[in-house]
mmCIF file of C-alpha atoms in Angstrom:
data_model
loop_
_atom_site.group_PDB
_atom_site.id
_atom_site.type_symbol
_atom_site.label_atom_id
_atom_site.label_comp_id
_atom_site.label_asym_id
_atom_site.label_seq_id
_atom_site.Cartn_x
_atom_site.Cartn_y
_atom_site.Cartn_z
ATOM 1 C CA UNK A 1 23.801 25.828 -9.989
ATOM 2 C CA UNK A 2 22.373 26.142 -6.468
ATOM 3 C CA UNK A 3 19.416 24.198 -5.052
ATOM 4 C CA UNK A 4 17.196 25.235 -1.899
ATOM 5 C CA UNK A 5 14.745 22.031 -1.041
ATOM 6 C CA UNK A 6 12.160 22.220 1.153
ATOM 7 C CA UNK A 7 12.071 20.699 4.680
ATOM 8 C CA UNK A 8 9.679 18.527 6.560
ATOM 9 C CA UNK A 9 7.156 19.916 9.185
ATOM 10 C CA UNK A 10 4.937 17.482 11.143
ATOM 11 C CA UNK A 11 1.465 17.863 13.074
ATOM 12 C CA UNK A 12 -1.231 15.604 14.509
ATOM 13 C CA UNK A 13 -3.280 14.657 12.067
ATOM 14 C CA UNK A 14 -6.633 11.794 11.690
ATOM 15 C CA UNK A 15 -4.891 11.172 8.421
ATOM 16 C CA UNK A 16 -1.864 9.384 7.181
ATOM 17 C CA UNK A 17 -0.555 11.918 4.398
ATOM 18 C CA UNK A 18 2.406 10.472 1.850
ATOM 19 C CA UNK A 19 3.528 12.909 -1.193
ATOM 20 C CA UNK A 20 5.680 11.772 -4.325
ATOM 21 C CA UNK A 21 6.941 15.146 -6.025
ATOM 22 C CA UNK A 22 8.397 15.249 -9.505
ATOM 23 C CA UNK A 23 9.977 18.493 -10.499
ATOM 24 C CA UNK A 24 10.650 18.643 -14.145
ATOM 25 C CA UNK A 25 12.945 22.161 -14.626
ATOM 26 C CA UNK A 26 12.823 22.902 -18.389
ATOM 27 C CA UNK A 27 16.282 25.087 -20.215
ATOM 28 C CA UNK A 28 14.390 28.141 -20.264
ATOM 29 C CA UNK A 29 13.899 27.558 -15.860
ATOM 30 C CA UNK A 30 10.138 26.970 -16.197
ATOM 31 C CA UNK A 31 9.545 23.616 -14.064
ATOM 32 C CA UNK A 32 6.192 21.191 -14.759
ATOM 33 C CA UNK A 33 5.371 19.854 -11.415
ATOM 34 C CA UNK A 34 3.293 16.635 -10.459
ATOM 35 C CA UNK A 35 2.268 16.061 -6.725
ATOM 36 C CA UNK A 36 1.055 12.405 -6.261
ATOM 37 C CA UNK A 37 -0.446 12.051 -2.817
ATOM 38 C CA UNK A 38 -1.661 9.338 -0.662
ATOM 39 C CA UNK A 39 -4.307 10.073 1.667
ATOM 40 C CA UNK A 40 -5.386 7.552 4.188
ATOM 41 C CA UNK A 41 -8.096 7.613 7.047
ATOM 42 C CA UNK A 42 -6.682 6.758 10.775
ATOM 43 C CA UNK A 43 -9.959 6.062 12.007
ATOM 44 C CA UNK A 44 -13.413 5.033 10.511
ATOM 45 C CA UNK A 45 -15.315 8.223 11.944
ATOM 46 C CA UNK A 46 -13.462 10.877 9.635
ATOM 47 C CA UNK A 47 -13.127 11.080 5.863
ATOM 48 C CA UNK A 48 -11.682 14.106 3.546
ATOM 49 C CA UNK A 49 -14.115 15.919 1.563
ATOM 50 C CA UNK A 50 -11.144 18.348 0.339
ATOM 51 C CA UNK A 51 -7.536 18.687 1.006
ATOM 52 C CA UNK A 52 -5.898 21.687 1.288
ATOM 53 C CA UNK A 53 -2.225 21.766 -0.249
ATOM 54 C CA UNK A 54 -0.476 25.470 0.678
ATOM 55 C CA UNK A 55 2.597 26.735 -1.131
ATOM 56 C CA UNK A 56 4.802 29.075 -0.173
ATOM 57 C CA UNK A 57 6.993 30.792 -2.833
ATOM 58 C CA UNK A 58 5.888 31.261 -6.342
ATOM 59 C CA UNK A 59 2.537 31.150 -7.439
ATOM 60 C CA UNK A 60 1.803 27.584 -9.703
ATOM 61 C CA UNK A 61 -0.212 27.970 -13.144
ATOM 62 C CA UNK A 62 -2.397 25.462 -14.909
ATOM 63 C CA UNK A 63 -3.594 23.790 -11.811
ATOM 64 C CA UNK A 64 -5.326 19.961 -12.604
ATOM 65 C CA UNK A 65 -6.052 17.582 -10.264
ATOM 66 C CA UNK A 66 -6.897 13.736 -11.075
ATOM 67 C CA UNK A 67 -7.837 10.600 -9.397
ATOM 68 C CA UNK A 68 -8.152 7.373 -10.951
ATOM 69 C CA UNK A 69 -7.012 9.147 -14.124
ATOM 70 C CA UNK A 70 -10.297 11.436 -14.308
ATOM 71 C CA UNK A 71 -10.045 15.540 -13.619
ATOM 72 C CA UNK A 72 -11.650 16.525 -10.135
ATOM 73 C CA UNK A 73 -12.487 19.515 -8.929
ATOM 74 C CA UNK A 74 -9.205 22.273 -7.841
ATOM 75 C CA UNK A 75 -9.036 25.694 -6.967
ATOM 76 C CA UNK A 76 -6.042 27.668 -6.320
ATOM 77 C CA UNK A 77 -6.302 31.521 -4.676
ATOM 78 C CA UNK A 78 -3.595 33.477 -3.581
ATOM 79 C CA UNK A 79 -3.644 34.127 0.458
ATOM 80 C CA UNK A 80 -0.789 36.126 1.863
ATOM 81 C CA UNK A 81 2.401 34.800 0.825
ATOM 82 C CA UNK A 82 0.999 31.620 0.069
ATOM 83 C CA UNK A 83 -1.151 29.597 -2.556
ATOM 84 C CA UNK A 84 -3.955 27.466 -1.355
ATOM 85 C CA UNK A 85 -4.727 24.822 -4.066
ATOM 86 C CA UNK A 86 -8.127 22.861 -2.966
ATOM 87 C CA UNK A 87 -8.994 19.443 -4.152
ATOM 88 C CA UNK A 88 -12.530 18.533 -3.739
ATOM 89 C CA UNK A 89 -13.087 14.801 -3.751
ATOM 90 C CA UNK A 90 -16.566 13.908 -6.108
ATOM 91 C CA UNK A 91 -16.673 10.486 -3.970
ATOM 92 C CA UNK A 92 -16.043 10.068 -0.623
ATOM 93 C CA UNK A 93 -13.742 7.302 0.694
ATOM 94 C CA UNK A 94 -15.078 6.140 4.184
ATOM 95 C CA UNK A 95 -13.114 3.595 6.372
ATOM 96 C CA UNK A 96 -10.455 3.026 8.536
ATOM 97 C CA UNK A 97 -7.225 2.196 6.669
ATOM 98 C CA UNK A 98 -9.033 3.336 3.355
ATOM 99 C CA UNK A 99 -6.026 5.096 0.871
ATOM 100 C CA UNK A 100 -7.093 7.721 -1.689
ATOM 101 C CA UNK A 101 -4.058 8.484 -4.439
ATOM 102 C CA UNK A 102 -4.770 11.346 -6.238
ATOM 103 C CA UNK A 103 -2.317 13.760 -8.213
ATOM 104 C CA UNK A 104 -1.878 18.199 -8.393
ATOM 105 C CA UNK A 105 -0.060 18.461 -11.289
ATOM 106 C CA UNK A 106 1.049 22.527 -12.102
ATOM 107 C CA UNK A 107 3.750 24.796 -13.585
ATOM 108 C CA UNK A 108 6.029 27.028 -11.704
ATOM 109 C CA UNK A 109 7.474 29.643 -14.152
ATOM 110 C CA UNK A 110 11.388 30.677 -13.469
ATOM 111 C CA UNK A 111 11.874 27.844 -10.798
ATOM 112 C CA UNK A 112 15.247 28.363 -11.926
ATOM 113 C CA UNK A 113 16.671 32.083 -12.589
ATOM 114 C CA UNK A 114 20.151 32.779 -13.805
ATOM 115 C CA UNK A 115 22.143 34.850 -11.244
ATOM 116 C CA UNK A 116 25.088 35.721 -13.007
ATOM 117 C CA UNK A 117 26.913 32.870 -14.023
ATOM 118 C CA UNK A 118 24.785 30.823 -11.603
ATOM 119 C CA UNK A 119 21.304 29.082 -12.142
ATOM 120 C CA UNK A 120 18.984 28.998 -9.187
ATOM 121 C CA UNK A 121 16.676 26.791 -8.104
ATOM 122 C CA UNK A 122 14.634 27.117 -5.071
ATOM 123 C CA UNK A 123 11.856 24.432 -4.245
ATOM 124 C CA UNK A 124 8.678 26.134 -3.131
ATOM 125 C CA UNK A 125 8.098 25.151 0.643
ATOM 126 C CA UNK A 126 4.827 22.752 1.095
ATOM 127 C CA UNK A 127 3.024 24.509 4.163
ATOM 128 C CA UNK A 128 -0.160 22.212 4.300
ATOM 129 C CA UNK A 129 -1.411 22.119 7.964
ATOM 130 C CA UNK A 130 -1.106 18.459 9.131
ATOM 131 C CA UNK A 131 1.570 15.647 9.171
ATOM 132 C CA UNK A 132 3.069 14.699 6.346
ATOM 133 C CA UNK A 133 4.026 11.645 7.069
ATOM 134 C CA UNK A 134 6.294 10.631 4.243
ATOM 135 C CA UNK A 135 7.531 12.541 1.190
ATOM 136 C CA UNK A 136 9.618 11.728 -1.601
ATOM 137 C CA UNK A 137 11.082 14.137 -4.392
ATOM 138 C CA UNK A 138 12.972 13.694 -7.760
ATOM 139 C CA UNK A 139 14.319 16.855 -9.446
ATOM 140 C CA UNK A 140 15.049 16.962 -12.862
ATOM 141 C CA UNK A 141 17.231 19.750 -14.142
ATOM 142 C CA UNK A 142 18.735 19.744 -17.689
ATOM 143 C CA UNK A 143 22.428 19.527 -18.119
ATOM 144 C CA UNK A 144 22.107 23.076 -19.908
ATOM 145 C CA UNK A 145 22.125 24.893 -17.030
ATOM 146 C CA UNK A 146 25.659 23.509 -15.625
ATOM 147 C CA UNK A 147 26.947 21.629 -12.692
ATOM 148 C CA UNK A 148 25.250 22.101 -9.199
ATOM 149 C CA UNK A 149 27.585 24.109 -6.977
ATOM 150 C CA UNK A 150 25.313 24.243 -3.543
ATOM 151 C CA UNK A 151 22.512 21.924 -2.959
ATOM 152 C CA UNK A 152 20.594 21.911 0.603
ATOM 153 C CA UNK A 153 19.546 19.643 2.112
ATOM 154 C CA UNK A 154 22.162 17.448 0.722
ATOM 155 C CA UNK A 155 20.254 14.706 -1.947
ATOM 156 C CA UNK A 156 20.403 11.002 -0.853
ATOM 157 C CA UNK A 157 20.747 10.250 -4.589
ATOM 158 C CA UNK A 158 21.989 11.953 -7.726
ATOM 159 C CA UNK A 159 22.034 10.568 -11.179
ATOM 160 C CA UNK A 160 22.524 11.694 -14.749
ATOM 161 C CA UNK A 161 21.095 11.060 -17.786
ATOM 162 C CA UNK A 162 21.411 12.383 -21.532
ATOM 163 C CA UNK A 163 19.969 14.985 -21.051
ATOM 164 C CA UNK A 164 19.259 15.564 -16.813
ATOM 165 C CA UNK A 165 21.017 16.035 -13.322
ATOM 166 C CA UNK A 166 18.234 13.712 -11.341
ATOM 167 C CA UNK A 167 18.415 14.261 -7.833
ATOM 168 C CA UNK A 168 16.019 12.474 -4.983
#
């Protein structure tokens, strides 16, 4: 198996940006993703209507969004070699230090392809504009498609399960 996972960019931004990324790669190398992101205001004279999340790579399916476990408005539209998903916030969140947590949650079909012997997986690049400040992400990928060969970057954890290679 051979992973590719995305790397960091940074930019100035009036927001503090923190995203929590669960891929969930299924046998058949479909993957169900969930995006968790906190979004805090620097200062008490801005506040985020939208947010713009841009992927590079494959194009995701079955876009939702949610905050406080309630569906908010997304849109996703292809835009050169990238997807632009939009959140627009119903509510807006005014105030210095103030944190809104909301979740993208999509699928990614053939995350994983078979190259020979080999499965593939390649982690779409996240190419939102603005610091991101913090990221985490957990890969699952099922024990069906073999031991990893290549990962990069390198994982600071790996664990099994049953049933799963985790890696974080």
């Amino acid at each position: 198996m051979l992973f590719v996972l995305p790397r960091e960019a940074r930019a100035q931004n009036p927001f503090t940006v923190n995203y929590n990324t669960t891929y969930l790669v299924e046998k058949n190398g479909d993957a169900a993703v969930n995006q968790t992101i906190n979004l805090t205001n620097n200062t008490s004279e801005t506040y985020a209507p939208s947010y713009e999340l841009y992927l590079e790579g494959k194009a995701p399916e079955d876009v939702v969004a949610e905050e406080n476990g309630e569906k908010i408005p997304v849109t996703n539209k292809k835009q050169d070699n990238q997807t632009v998903i939009t959140v627009t916030f119903p509510k807006a969140l005014v105030g210095k230090n103030k944190t809104r947590e909301f979740s993208i949650k999509y699928r990614l079909s053939k995350l994983a392809s078979k190259n020979g012997q080999v499965w593939e997986v390649a982690i779409p690049k996240v190419a939102t504009p603005g610091a991101i400040d913090s990221k985490s992400l957990i890969l699952y990928v099922p024990k069906s498609l073999g031991l990893p060969a290549y990962i990069s970057p390198e994982p600071r954890k790996r664990n099994t399960t049953d049933n799963h290679y985790i890696f974080t």
